[in-house]
C-alpha positions as MATLAB code, in Angstrom:
seq = 'MRLVNVKAFLERESLIREGKRVDRRIKVLEFGDDEATEYAILSHRWLAQEMDYNEMVNLAKMDGEERDEIRQRDGYTKILQSCKQAQKDGYGWLWVDTCCIDKRSSAELSEAINSMYRWYENAKVCYAYLHDVPDPWFPTASDDERYLDFGGWPEWFSRGWTLQELIAPSNVQFFNKDWQSIGDKRTLAPILVGITKVPEHILIHGLYGNRPCVAQIMSWAAHRTTTRVEDRAYSLMGLLNVNMPMLYGEGKKAFHRLQLEIIRTSNDQSIFAWDCKARTGSILADDPTFFRDCGSMELMGHDEFIQYIKKDIPAEELDSIEDRLGTFAITNRGIHIWLLLRPDTRIRTLFQAWLPCRDGPTYTPVTIDLILWESNYYRYSYSAHAGGPPQFRQVYLRYQDPPHHNPTFEIDDSALTENGFISCDAYPMIFAGGTLTLTSTDPLCVKVYSDSLTNHRLVVGLGQSFGKDWIHVVFDESNIIPGLSWEDYAFHEYYKMKVRTLDHVQAMNKARSGAERYGQVCIMQTRLTRTTRILQISSVMWKSSGVCGVKLEVFHDPGFGDVSGEWTVFDVNRTDDPDCDWRGLMILDLPRKYGRYKIDGVPGNFSAAPDSIKLGDYGHFTNSKEFFCEGNIFAVLESLSLMAGITPRQHKLSSVDRVMAWNWTDFCHLDLYKPLLLSLPSNDDFKSLLTSFSTRLTNRYLVTRVIQCPPGPCQPSSSITTPLYSIAKPFVWYLNEGAESGQRRAVR';
ca = [
      21.240   -0.019   24.102;
      22.219    3.400   24.878;
      21.421    4.780   28.666;
      20.889    8.568   29.633;
      23.068    8.747   32.502;
      21.164    9.781   35.171;
      24.002   12.783   36.585;
      25.246   14.377   33.254;
      22.038   14.719   32.545;
      20.489   16.549   36.049;
      23.783   17.899   36.098;
      22.838   19.976   32.513;
      19.934   20.485   33.198;
      20.444   22.398   36.321;
      23.326   24.318   35.099;
      20.845   25.669   31.899;
      18.375   27.117   35.247;
      20.957   28.985   36.896;
      21.818   30.344   33.788;
      24.898   29.321   34.198;
      27.164   28.201   30.894;
      26.759   24.131   29.847;
      29.991   22.223   28.783;
      28.998   21.138   25.092;
      30.890   18.381   25.240;
      29.168   16.914   28.224;
      27.744   13.074   26.370;
      23.279   11.989   28.352;
      23.469    9.690   25.735;
      25.699    6.468   26.315;
      25.767    3.044   25.511;
      25.305    0.441   27.687;
      25.495   -3.617   28.472;
      22.305   -4.502   29.523;
      23.052   -7.696   31.390;
      26.321   -5.600   33.153;
      24.540   -2.631   33.734;
      22.063   -1.230   35.979;
      19.549    0.720   35.266;
      15.679    1.991   35.819;
      13.714    1.819   32.535;
      10.743    3.802   31.826;
       7.167    3.224   30.741;
       4.847    5.700   30.216;
       2.236    6.169   27.769;
       3.482    8.947   24.846;
       2.133   11.931   23.867;
       2.050   14.364   22.155;
       5.100   16.655   22.354;
       8.129   13.737   22.918;
      11.342   14.866   23.503;
      13.807   12.399   20.432;
      16.747   11.373   20.335;
      18.736   14.690   18.172;
      17.116   16.872   20.663;
      18.768   14.560   23.372;
      22.163   15.045   21.741;
      21.390   18.703   21.478;
      20.415   19.983   23.518;
      23.132   22.480   25.534;
      23.345   23.651   21.427;
      20.019   24.677   20.981;
      19.628   29.101   21.663;
      17.962   29.507   24.364;
      14.446   30.018   22.541;
      14.263   26.144   21.290;
      15.887   25.049   24.328;
      12.952   26.729   26.630;
      10.659   24.906   24.486;
      11.753   21.699   24.766;
      12.192   22.145   28.700;
       8.847   23.115   29.298;
       7.341   19.863   27.520;
       5.459   17.011   28.943;
       7.785   14.516   27.412;
      11.231   16.482   28.749;
       9.358   16.478   32.212;
       8.358   13.230   32.176;
      12.295   12.293   31.753;
      13.488   15.186   34.424;
      11.009   13.418   36.995;
      12.324    9.937   35.625;
      16.417   10.892   36.094;
      15.565   11.969   39.254;
      13.831    9.279   40.918;
      16.378    6.729   38.919;
      18.709    8.780   41.280;
      16.950    8.073   43.933;
      16.569    4.346   43.852;
      20.376    4.872   43.335;
      20.339    4.322   39.574;
      22.898    6.210   37.973;
      21.235    4.735   34.178;
      18.150    5.050   32.856;
      16.345    3.982   29.324;
      13.342    6.232   27.946;
      11.994    4.615   24.970;
      10.992    8.330   23.090;
      14.859    9.816   23.043;
      17.169    6.949   24.383;
      16.457    5.022   19.428;
      17.455    7.139   17.182;
      14.771    6.361   14.843;
      16.415    8.044   12.516;
      17.794    4.806   11.197;
      15.371    1.677   10.712;
      18.052   -0.140   11.329;
      18.370    0.881   14.985;
      14.679    0.541   14.983;
      14.255   -2.813   14.618;
      16.724   -3.019   16.575;
      15.732   -2.480   19.708;
      11.873   -3.223   19.335;
      13.482   -6.865   19.292;
      15.272   -6.062   22.350;
      13.421   -4.200   24.064;
      11.357   -7.083   26.757;
      14.894   -8.384   27.341;
      15.741   -4.673   28.338;
      12.454   -4.293   30.441;
      13.362   -7.982   31.486;
      16.535   -6.617   32.451;
      15.837   -3.296   34.533;
      16.952   -3.358   37.414;
      13.461   -1.165   38.050;
      10.792   -0.031   35.942;
       8.813    3.260   36.017;
       5.036    3.141   35.030;
       4.202    6.843   35.018;
       0.460    6.951   34.779;
      -0.136   10.487   33.668;
      -3.889   10.702   33.744;
      -4.186    9.627   37.666;
      -4.492   12.937   39.547;
      -5.143   10.654   43.158;
      -2.688    9.976   45.817;
      -3.495    6.505   45.933;
      -4.150    4.125   42.983;
      -7.521    3.352   41.373;
      -9.566   -0.190   42.981;
     -12.001    0.508   40.276;
     -13.256    0.869   37.012;
     -14.310    4.523   36.471;
     -16.359    4.834   33.335;
     -16.347    9.071   34.592;
     -13.150    9.468   33.769;
     -11.762    6.547   32.358;
     -15.075    6.570   29.428;
     -12.024    6.147   26.055;
     -10.469    2.996   27.986;
     -12.242    0.525   29.618;
     -13.187    3.070   32.940;
      -9.093    2.745   33.714;
      -5.899    4.674   33.454;
      -5.057    4.811   29.360;
      -1.549    3.286   30.546;
      -3.597   -0.206   30.884;
      -5.342    0.208   27.606;
      -1.320    0.885   25.931;
      -0.545   -2.371   22.759;
       3.408   -1.446   24.285;
       3.203   -1.259   28.107;
       1.566   -4.843   28.461;
       5.439   -6.649   28.325;
       6.557   -3.134   30.493;
       4.451   -4.782   32.659;
       5.426   -9.030   32.496;
       9.015   -8.416   31.469;
      10.499   -6.398   35.094;
      10.581   -8.037   38.658;
      10.068   -4.953   40.030;
       7.499   -2.072   38.178;
       7.023    1.035   40.445;
       3.910    2.855   39.231;
       3.281    6.667   39.831;
       0.638    9.137   39.041;
      -0.034   12.142   37.451;
       2.623   14.172   40.115;
       4.953   11.765   40.564;
       4.358   10.077   43.969;
       4.272    6.532   44.609;
       1.226    4.626   44.316;
       1.889    1.093   44.762;
       3.927   -1.918   43.357;
       3.296   -3.924   40.785;
       3.609   -7.457   43.660;
       1.489   -5.535   46.249;
      -0.954   -5.021   44.038;
      -1.127   -8.154   41.047;
      -4.628   -9.223   42.907;
      -6.398   -5.229   41.313;
      -3.832   -5.637   38.012;
      -5.024   -9.158   37.636;
      -8.942   -7.961   36.411;
      -7.451   -5.079   34.943;
      -5.156   -6.225   32.390;
      -6.648  -10.449   32.874;
      -3.197  -11.271   32.627;
      -3.159  -14.259   35.911;
      -1.062  -13.524   39.382;
       1.428  -15.582   38.998;
       2.969  -14.390   35.748;
       2.464  -11.036   36.745;
       4.856  -11.521   39.610;
       7.058  -13.902   38.779;
       6.932  -13.397   35.208;
       7.242  -15.878   31.760;
      10.272  -17.830   32.854;
       9.268  -20.855   32.929;
       5.129  -20.024   33.212;
       5.119  -19.282   29.513;
       1.236  -20.015   29.655;
       0.084  -21.074   25.465;
       0.070  -18.430   22.768;
      -3.903  -17.674   22.907;
      -4.297  -16.896   26.264;
      -1.207  -14.760   25.424;
      -2.950  -12.956   22.237;
      -5.979  -12.969   24.737;
      -3.753   -9.899   27.569;
      -3.387   -7.919   23.943;
      -6.801   -7.958   23.062;
      -7.917   -4.658   24.033;
      -5.782   -2.611   23.818;
      -4.194   -0.172   21.214;
      -1.509    0.970   19.443;
      -1.308    4.436   17.531;
       0.293    2.171   14.198;
      -1.595   -1.259   13.281;
       1.268   -2.832   12.574;
       2.815   -2.339   16.375;
      -0.274   -4.848   17.561;
       2.379   -7.101   16.281;
       4.967   -5.671   17.552;
       4.585   -5.144   21.205;
       3.582   -8.643   21.277;
       7.943  -10.642   20.182;
       8.957  -10.359   23.487;
       6.570  -11.621   24.704;
       6.096  -14.420   22.094;
       9.457  -14.677   22.795;
       9.985  -14.390   18.927;
      12.058  -12.136   16.344;
      11.476  -10.814   12.849;
      12.013   -6.872   10.904;
       9.709   -4.160   10.758;
       7.707   -3.545    7.880;
       5.878   -0.864    8.539;
       3.313    0.395    6.120;
       2.460   -3.528    6.207;
      -0.570   -3.247    8.246;
      -2.708   -6.659    8.957;
       0.263   -8.416    7.139;
       2.397   -7.973   10.392;
       0.642   -9.897   12.890;
       0.171  -12.800    9.747;
       3.972  -12.097   10.016;
       3.899  -12.799   14.134;
       1.973  -15.987   14.396;
       4.040  -17.181   10.858;
       6.940  -16.494   13.001;
       5.330  -18.441   16.043;
       4.305  -21.169   13.990;
       8.293  -22.019   13.029;
       9.866  -21.924   16.815;
       6.909  -23.876   17.899;
       3.725  -26.348   17.367;
       1.806  -24.493   19.589;
      -1.646  -25.317   18.035;
      -3.941  -22.736   20.171;
      -2.622  -20.866   17.956;
      -5.382  -21.556   15.744;
      -8.311  -21.304   18.110;
      -9.424  -18.058   17.842;
     -13.039  -16.773   17.528;
     -13.971  -17.516   14.145;
     -17.378  -15.291   14.600;
     -15.534  -12.529   12.253;
     -14.372  -14.501    9.206;
     -13.961  -16.938    6.448;
     -11.062  -17.425    5.472;
      -7.128  -17.175    6.209;
      -6.175  -19.461   10.308;
      -4.846  -17.077   10.487;
      -6.139  -13.818   12.803;
      -5.953  -10.471   11.773;
      -4.856   -9.172   15.261;
      -5.431  -10.291   18.985;
      -8.880   -9.331   19.163;
      -9.193  -12.587   17.549;
      -8.375  -14.418   20.185;
     -10.650  -12.037   23.143;
     -11.853  -15.366   24.254;
      -9.558  -17.518   24.959;
      -8.172  -16.416   28.036;
      -7.816  -19.858   30.089;
      -6.880  -21.611   27.356;
      -4.084  -24.396   28.026;
      -2.435  -27.253   25.887;
      -3.279  -31.052   26.189;
      -0.020  -33.300   26.834;
      -0.111  -35.968   23.971;
      -0.962  -38.946   26.438;
      -4.215  -36.637   27.407;
      -5.177  -36.215   23.769;
      -4.476  -39.316   22.177;
      -6.032  -40.693   25.747;
      -9.565  -37.877   24.745;
      -9.273  -39.529   20.902;
      -8.411  -42.982   20.689;
     -11.733  -44.411   20.868;
     -12.187  -42.775   17.350;
      -9.483  -43.843   16.177;
      -8.432  -47.174   14.653;
      -6.027  -48.639   16.874;
      -3.272  -49.320   13.957;
      -3.096  -45.962   13.215;
      -2.548  -44.548   17.780;
       1.308  -45.061   17.608;
       2.097  -42.476   15.270;
      -0.755  -40.643   16.392;
       2.289  -38.453   18.644;
       4.479  -37.412   15.978;
       2.506  -36.323   13.252;
       1.118  -34.643   16.030;
       3.946  -32.572   17.058;
       5.164  -31.168   13.465;
       3.678  -28.920   11.040;
       5.657  -26.572    8.664;
       5.110  -23.843    6.774;
       5.116  -24.195    3.634;
       3.876  -21.746   -0.281;
       1.266  -23.366   -0.292;
      -0.066  -23.743    3.355;
       0.964  -25.230    6.522;
       1.321  -28.568    6.603;
      -0.585  -30.324    9.321;
      -1.913  -33.178   10.586;
      -5.789  -33.174   12.291;
      -8.339  -34.827   13.326;
     -11.995  -34.314   11.276;
     -14.947  -34.761   11.268;
     -17.465  -34.240    8.386;
     -20.220  -32.561    8.815;
     -23.132  -33.971    8.059;
     -24.950  -31.651    5.904;
     -21.945  -30.053    3.300;
     -19.155  -31.808    2.481;
     -16.877  -29.921    2.536;
     -17.397  -28.786    6.171;
     -15.181  -30.453    9.099;
     -14.699  -30.234   12.696;
     -10.911  -30.317   13.246;
      -9.609  -30.837   16.705;
      -7.066  -29.535   18.960;
      -4.725  -30.487   21.331;
      -5.494  -26.962   23.326;
      -8.221  -26.556   25.915;
     -10.447  -23.879   27.895;
      -9.528  -24.686   30.810;
      -8.668  -28.333   32.924;
     -12.355  -29.692   32.704;
     -13.320  -28.850   29.489;
     -12.713  -30.926   25.924;
     -10.436  -30.187   23.063;
     -10.924  -27.324   21.197;
     -12.528  -27.560   17.845;
     -11.953  -24.979   15.187;
     -14.262  -25.093   11.710;
     -12.156  -25.555    7.998;
     -13.867  -25.361    4.637;
     -12.226  -26.990    1.866;
     -11.680  -25.381   -1.272;
      -9.584  -25.915   -4.317;
      -7.516  -28.536   -2.505;
      -6.828  -25.796    1.055;
      -8.466  -26.195    4.754;
      -9.934  -22.770    5.633;
     -11.459  -20.761    8.538;
     -14.837  -21.294    8.141;
     -17.512  -18.867   11.004;
     -19.920  -21.132   11.293;
     -20.245  -23.914   12.994;
     -19.966  -27.661   11.607;
     -22.085  -30.032   12.487;
     -19.945  -33.021   13.290;
     -21.267  -36.736   12.835;
     -19.905  -38.346    9.899;
     -17.187  -40.686   11.493;
     -13.144  -38.520   12.052;
     -10.534  -38.736    9.514;
      -7.128  -37.811   10.683;
      -5.662  -35.938    7.762;
      -2.465  -34.030    6.420;
      -4.141  -31.149    5.137;
      -2.821  -28.055    3.754;
      -4.027  -25.518    5.996;
      -4.340  -21.574    3.864;
      -2.720  -18.755    5.557;
      -3.180  -16.365    2.810;
      -6.501  -14.700    1.994;
      -8.739  -15.875   -0.091;
      -9.356  -13.594   -3.165;
     -12.228  -10.918   -2.698;
     -13.482   -8.518   -4.952;
     -16.879   -6.595   -4.598;
     -18.871   -7.669   -7.503;
     -21.345   -5.156   -9.272;
     -24.987   -6.700  -10.358;
     -27.679   -5.275  -12.762;
     -30.648   -6.966  -11.243;
     -33.850   -7.858  -14.396;
     -36.643   -8.917  -12.445;
     -39.266   -6.750  -14.453;
     -40.109  -10.171  -16.127;
     -41.344  -11.380  -13.008;
     -43.465   -8.534  -11.757;
     -45.264   -8.807  -15.382;
     -45.587  -12.961  -14.691;
     -47.781  -12.612  -11.039;
     -44.543  -11.728   -8.393;
     -44.338   -9.015   -5.511;
     -40.975   -7.778   -4.562;
     -41.392   -7.935   -0.793;
     -37.786   -7.230    0.943;
     -34.342   -7.874    0.917;
     -31.595   -8.284    3.440;
     -28.812   -6.172    3.958;
     -29.333   -4.013    1.671;
     -32.576   -2.938   -0.058;
     -32.713   -2.855   -3.382;
     -35.332   -2.177   -5.929;
     -33.834   -3.846   -8.818;
     -31.299   -2.103  -10.594;
     -27.494   -1.929   -9.038;
     -26.353   -4.027   -6.300;
     -22.224   -3.346   -4.677;
     -21.722   -6.594   -2.709;
     -18.971   -6.813   -0.443;
     -16.764   -7.433    2.347;
     -18.620   -6.628    5.079;
     -21.736   -8.067    2.811;
     -21.149  -10.819    1.209;
     -24.043  -11.633    0.472;
     -27.375   -9.863   -0.032;
     -30.843  -12.354   -0.642;
     -34.291  -10.920   -1.575;
     -38.013  -12.264   -1.203;
     -40.467  -12.151   -3.722;
     -43.923  -12.948   -3.464;
     -45.683  -15.399   -5.888;
     -49.239  -13.386   -6.756;
     -50.118  -17.009   -8.102;
     -49.102  -20.018   -5.388;
     -48.589  -17.121   -2.156;
     -45.251  -19.141   -2.332;
     -42.386  -17.488   -1.673;
     -39.380  -17.031   -4.422;
     -36.026  -16.591   -2.318;
     -32.499  -15.123   -4.512;
     -29.526  -14.509   -3.214;
     -26.582  -12.846   -4.854;
     -23.194  -13.543   -2.992;
     -19.455  -12.962   -3.970;
     -17.143  -16.266   -1.846;
     -13.122  -16.915   -2.725;
     -13.821  -14.370   -5.000;
     -16.422  -16.049   -6.765;
     -19.444  -14.786   -7.993;
     -22.840  -16.180   -7.181;
     -26.326  -16.951   -7.493;
     -28.569  -18.997   -5.730;
     -32.473  -19.333   -5.605;
     -34.920  -20.948   -3.602;
     -38.450  -21.288   -4.090;
     -40.515  -21.916   -0.902;
     -43.497  -22.882   -0.476;
     -43.652  -24.050    3.077;
     -46.626  -21.928    5.601;
     -45.611  -18.318    6.554;
     -45.478  -18.219    9.992;
     -48.201  -16.594   11.742;
     -46.605  -12.462   12.747;
     -42.806  -12.430   10.828;
     -42.422   -9.713    8.396;
     -41.679   -9.844    5.955;
     -38.102   -8.278    7.323;
     -37.449  -11.586   10.039;
     -37.586  -14.456    6.956;
     -35.790  -12.024    5.154;
     -33.173  -12.283    7.835;
     -35.039  -16.078    8.385;
     -33.163  -16.689    4.644;
     -29.943  -14.797    4.606;
     -29.028  -16.747    7.472;
     -29.814  -20.407    5.673;
     -28.164  -19.404    2.368;
     -24.641  -17.706    4.373;
     -24.664  -21.395    5.130;
     -24.536  -22.926    2.456;
     -22.338  -20.243    0.957;
     -19.945  -23.056   -0.286;
     -21.989  -25.286   -2.353;
     -23.906  -22.872   -4.338;
     -20.425  -21.184   -4.942;
     -19.548  -24.182   -6.103;
     -22.381  -24.697   -8.219;
     -21.616  -22.592   -9.825;
     -17.854  -22.810   -9.894;
     -18.309  -26.047  -11.357;
     -20.153  -25.081  -14.483;
     -17.856  -22.370  -15.351;
     -15.183  -24.743  -14.756;
     -12.395  -23.871  -17.350;
     -13.641  -20.711  -19.233;
     -13.058  -17.330  -19.490;
     -14.607  -15.107  -17.045;
     -16.292  -12.997  -20.035;
     -17.899  -14.038  -22.516;
     -20.485  -16.633  -21.424;
     -23.231  -16.803  -20.571;
     -24.723  -18.639  -16.886;
     -28.206  -20.371  -17.357;
     -29.945  -22.361  -14.525;
     -33.615  -23.262  -14.670;
     -35.607  -23.898  -12.777;
     -39.146  -25.877  -12.633;
     -42.218  -23.058   -9.271;
     -43.274  -26.476   -8.289;
     -47.321  -27.454   -8.575;
     -47.235  -25.204  -11.385;
     -46.519  -25.269  -15.385;
     -43.716  -22.419  -15.422;
     -39.985  -22.179  -15.170;
     -38.507  -19.817  -13.267;
     -34.989  -18.693  -15.221;
     -32.049  -17.517  -14.270;
     -29.403  -15.377  -16.306;
     -25.798  -14.435  -16.134;
     -23.558  -12.056  -17.568;
     -20.027  -10.582  -16.970;
     -19.973   -7.832  -19.464;
     -16.547   -6.850  -20.145;
     -16.353   -2.810  -20.800;
     -18.291   -2.638  -17.358;
     -17.348   -5.652  -15.189;
     -20.084   -5.836  -13.766;
     -22.511   -9.765  -13.435;
     -25.804   -8.730  -15.474;
     -28.733  -10.700  -14.169;
     -32.156  -12.015  -15.810;
     -34.911  -13.774  -13.783;
     -37.858  -15.185  -15.531;
     -40.648  -17.299  -15.546;
     -41.747  -18.672  -18.211;
     -45.397  -21.193  -18.845;
     -43.494  -24.710  -20.025;
     -46.390  -27.604  -20.488;
     -44.377  -29.684  -21.188;
     -44.229  -30.957  -17.787;
     -40.546  -32.297  -18.167;
     -37.401  -32.408  -16.022;
     -34.992  -29.708  -14.986;
     -32.657  -30.017  -13.779;
     -32.142  -27.141  -11.655;
     -28.211  -26.823  -12.655;
     -25.631  -23.983  -14.162;
     -25.165  -24.618  -17.458;
     -22.545  -21.815  -19.249;
     -22.633  -20.659  -22.323;
     -19.638  -19.299  -24.988;
     -20.927  -16.388  -26.208;
     -20.881  -13.559  -29.615;
     -20.210   -9.653  -28.329;
     -20.463  -10.012  -24.286;
     -18.091   -6.800  -24.232;
     -20.921   -5.248  -26.804;
     -22.390   -2.364  -24.444;
     -25.231   -2.307  -27.292;
     -26.020   -5.935  -26.695;
     -28.574   -7.529  -24.388;
     -29.505  -10.529  -23.308;
     -31.480  -11.552  -26.516;
     -29.430  -10.725  -28.979;
     -26.746  -13.127  -27.472;
     -25.135  -15.912  -29.819;
     -23.632  -18.822  -28.809;
     -20.607  -19.810  -30.508;
     -21.814  -23.826  -30.674;
     -20.553  -24.765  -33.544;
     -20.037  -28.074  -35.425;
     -16.165  -29.364  -35.418;
     -16.172  -29.849  -39.247;
     -16.732  -25.303  -38.623;
     -13.520  -23.695  -39.744;
     -11.011  -20.765  -38.676;
     -10.060  -18.021  -40.838;
      -7.586  -15.623  -39.449;
      -7.249  -11.844  -42.156;
      -4.841  -10.355  -42.294;
      -3.069  -11.852  -39.399;
      -6.212  -11.192  -36.816;
      -8.883  -14.188  -35.845;
     -11.325  -13.564  -37.879;
     -13.834  -16.923  -36.725;
     -15.167  -17.009  -40.371;
     -15.802  -19.959  -42.367;
     -15.307  -20.639  -46.030;
     -18.630  -20.076  -47.120;
     -21.412  -22.694  -49.299;
     -22.715  -21.729  -52.423;
     -25.308  -18.953  -52.185;
     -24.628  -17.820  -48.622;
     -26.589  -14.245  -47.449;
     -26.177  -12.596  -44.040;
     -29.404  -13.312  -42.438;
     -29.588  -17.699  -43.296;
     -31.045  -19.750  -41.057;
     -30.824  -23.432  -40.658;
     -28.934  -26.670  -39.551;
     -25.787  -28.809  -40.106;
     -26.231  -32.016  -41.707;
     -24.465  -34.905  -41.013;
     -21.719  -34.914  -42.778;
     -21.458  -30.903  -41.186;
     -23.147  -29.500  -43.162;
     -24.473  -26.381  -43.709;
     -28.161  -26.424  -45.415;
     -30.462  -23.406  -45.503;
     -33.928  -23.458  -44.893;
     -34.650  -19.810  -45.703;
     -33.229  -15.464  -44.555;
     -34.787  -13.686  -41.868;
     -34.786  -10.720  -44.121;
     -36.531  -12.202  -46.892;
     -39.097  -13.061  -44.526;
     -39.318   -9.512  -44.017;
     -39.267   -8.050  -47.045;
     -42.444   -9.704  -47.130;
     -44.041   -8.565  -44.214;
     -42.809   -5.105  -45.019;
     -41.221   -5.187  -41.448;
     -37.465   -3.529  -42.766;
     -37.665   -0.763  -40.634;
     -35.339    0.069  -38.053;
     -33.121   -3.843  -39.430;
     -30.114   -2.758  -41.102;
     -27.342   -4.779  -42.189;
     -23.777   -2.827  -40.525;
     -20.792   -2.660  -43.099;
     -17.358   -2.324  -41.682;
     -14.719   -2.330  -43.806;
     -11.699   -4.403  -43.469;
      -8.468   -2.906  -44.299;
      -6.743    0.116  -46.662;
      -5.376   -1.563  -49.242;
      -7.096   -3.950  -51.762;
      -5.450   -7.497  -51.718;
      -5.835   -9.308  -47.854;
      -4.780  -12.196  -47.049;
      -7.574  -14.999  -45.589;
      -5.684  -18.029  -43.316;
      -7.273  -21.569  -41.888;
      -4.418  -22.945  -39.995;
      -6.675  -25.788  -40.007;
      -6.444  -26.294  -43.423;
      -3.760  -24.760  -44.468;
      -5.285  -22.797  -47.287;
      -5.780  -18.945  -47.564;
      -7.814  -17.451  -49.499;
      -7.099  -13.733  -51.553;
      -9.963  -11.220  -50.730;
     -10.354   -7.828  -53.275;
     -11.415   -5.108  -51.234;
     -13.709   -7.639  -48.848;
     -15.960   -5.146  -46.709;
     -17.658   -7.120  -44.029;
     -21.640   -7.053  -43.603;
     -22.462   -7.661  -39.920;
     -26.352   -9.017  -38.611;
     -27.565   -4.822  -36.240;
     -28.060   -5.213  -32.763;
     -30.580   -2.998  -32.092;
     -34.000   -3.909  -30.135;
     -35.905   -3.894  -32.944;
     -33.800   -6.372  -34.355;
     -33.189   -8.291  -30.937;
     -37.484   -8.979  -30.978;
     -37.092  -10.764  -33.516;
     -34.665  -13.220  -32.462;
     -37.333  -13.469  -30.240;
     -40.512  -13.572  -32.473;
     -39.225  -16.611  -35.132;
     -37.709  -18.282  -31.903;
     -40.810  -20.155  -31.319;
     -40.040  -22.191  -35.170;
     -36.698  -21.751  -35.494;
     -35.399  -23.387  -32.243;
     -31.427  -24.549  -32.551;
     -31.438  -23.507  -35.435;
     -28.300  -21.930  -37.262;
     -27.785  -18.474  -37.725;
     -25.251  -15.726  -40.643;
     -24.023  -13.821  -38.697;
     -21.341  -12.585  -41.179;
     -20.764  -11.792  -44.729;
     -17.923  -11.094  -45.549;
     -18.276   -9.805  -49.637;
     -15.154   -9.063  -53.064;
     -16.970   -6.974  -56.240;
     -15.459   -8.083  -59.196;
     -11.752   -8.522  -59.593;
      -9.458   -5.403  -61.585;
      -9.729   -8.742  -63.911;
     -12.673  -10.039  -64.174;
     -15.271   -7.127  -64.927;
     -17.969   -8.723  -65.597;
     -18.259  -11.219  -62.132;
     -20.502  -10.125  -59.478;
     -19.724   -9.322  -56.613;
     -18.454  -13.205  -54.535;
     -19.485  -13.889  -50.499;
     -16.076  -16.333  -50.197;
     -16.326  -16.082  -45.916;
     -19.575  -16.072  -43.731;
     -19.862  -16.480  -39.740;
     -22.621  -18.016  -38.412;
     -23.512  -18.868  -34.227;
     -26.828  -20.318  -32.326;
     -29.376  -17.023  -31.416;
     -29.414  -17.313  -27.838;
     -33.326  -17.710  -27.815;
     -33.072  -20.447  -30.324;
     -31.257  -22.588  -27.996;
     -32.895  -25.925  -27.325;
     -31.279  -28.177  -24.277;
     -30.315  -31.755  -25.759;
     -30.785  -32.677  -22.778;
     -34.425  -32.313  -22.747;
     -37.221  -34.865  -23.921;
     -37.996  -34.303  -27.793;
     -40.441  -31.157  -28.239;
     -39.112  -30.036  -25.581;
     -38.576  -25.838  -25.696;
     -35.830  -24.776  -23.718;
     -35.953  -21.357  -24.966;
     -35.450  -17.654  -23.511;
     -39.419  -15.937  -23.062;
];
């Protein structure tokens, strides 16, 4: 360590003050061994005008004006007064963090931070300078007026680094702003316990032989702050007996790394016993504030813990429990650990886990709540209703946060309001249709509607969990509590839905499993009880904008058939087309034998066309998988004189005359001469047309694209040919194949 030579510093200061010549070769900083050297050490709150290593070394070489500016700083005065006090106490060396570390060297800074607890511990005396205490006595009562921003006590007690500087040295002397002695740690211990929440025996005797559990040590730092967020972790390394490299810029990951280092060297499971009201996610806490309520936490002996849980464990497993409880390892998948889990009575993926620690001698073991997601366990922010039989399991506790994004929903509820539903309220964000964006702090929003026909309520929840968007609806026909406002009702339903978040996201994720994010429409239909109406929720992710579109519709279905109430996912065409809306979507629901051609090397999803096929033909597939044409939309429109606004689109496929189309299924190819692609329009008129045909063309296929070729140079008498076509099922023509015969499940 590098130390201030007290005598050399004071002599240099005396010569400068007297205007005498200073020997520039005198060293005021020298290296020393912290175990062999008797030295004093300074603990203080850093202020704006501190003195750094370079200024300390080169002060004698500076011109008078620059030198005087440094000597007038509060930071220089602290060092000067510390040296005078050290000399008075008989110490020739002093360590001060502002000037004894060359912070231009990242290696030296890292070494100093990793060694700092030891340096304070080995110091003969620590001077704690309380710059904001004007009185000649130590404050004995909280003063919120004087120390409003620091919990009612001098600022020194609110800083992260000063916690170890209080505990590590055996002798801590406190000084006020004028460097008057106002007490020492041992005599002030009863007062310091109330200020710092550190037990008196730790203040007097230190951590040696008395080290509390990890959670309790963390709790002492819960209300302390640091200038750099990373220092909230780095300032605890010595107290927790770990070392790790400094990586300024990593943010809260520093505290995650600190916890992982503790786990590598300790089997103290109290590190998992933090308060989880803040969030669902990583098994690791984000910062010390998560441990604010762990001031009484203590570990339980294995025998004591086993004695408590043995009534719930089969006798044949008891012998191996002790070895299992003492071992857990960090892997790239998570923390591999044995835990006693009791399942929730309502949510099959929610568990209560017992830890061998407690919140005081008379308390039972601490429990934490874990949620199972994709074979890993995460901390969960809601209390489990544990009631199932306990299971001793080997699990992976995920220490990486689950994925998250801020999804934006575009909600179209116009069909609800047109059918007698009234928008009443929303929580926690108010929105009237339009756009809603969720965040990590607000990952769920519910909107409440009232059905004017039945006076029942419809609750729609839009959420995001584990990187997945989800939608859930509840049709509530219970009697509303008299005097309960819509705002309170929305608040109540919000928390009911949030508790079951994982059920809702898993239901929607199951439907989406194995499919692409874009190019899908998710549909759920649920019957509105005691009515002939069906509520349908449709969701699609628009590729062009990344926005999730949500459409809420109600339509009559007098068939009274079963409705699954589960999400179904359809692959569709053109979800990335900005001109495409819900009614224009085409389902890619094709027969197995339907071929695929690539045109000029580009996948085109075309098949060899039957004779006389035309754009707009509709029909069905026979048992032999051949397309049977039943009619043509354009022909019907022409007969009704309704062709206005419905014109096929034309696309030139290539700038060369000859283009090859290759079928990779049948290993054959076609030569296309000047191919022209014709496709159906996607304007509102055409979408309305598809809807109007849905009453009689349920479950029919529609020719959506054809490729036409003019006669070639060697075929002057031939007519235009149609060698290839594409076919799909309009979304509004879809029939749920699992429903009873004759019951239509089409979008209206």
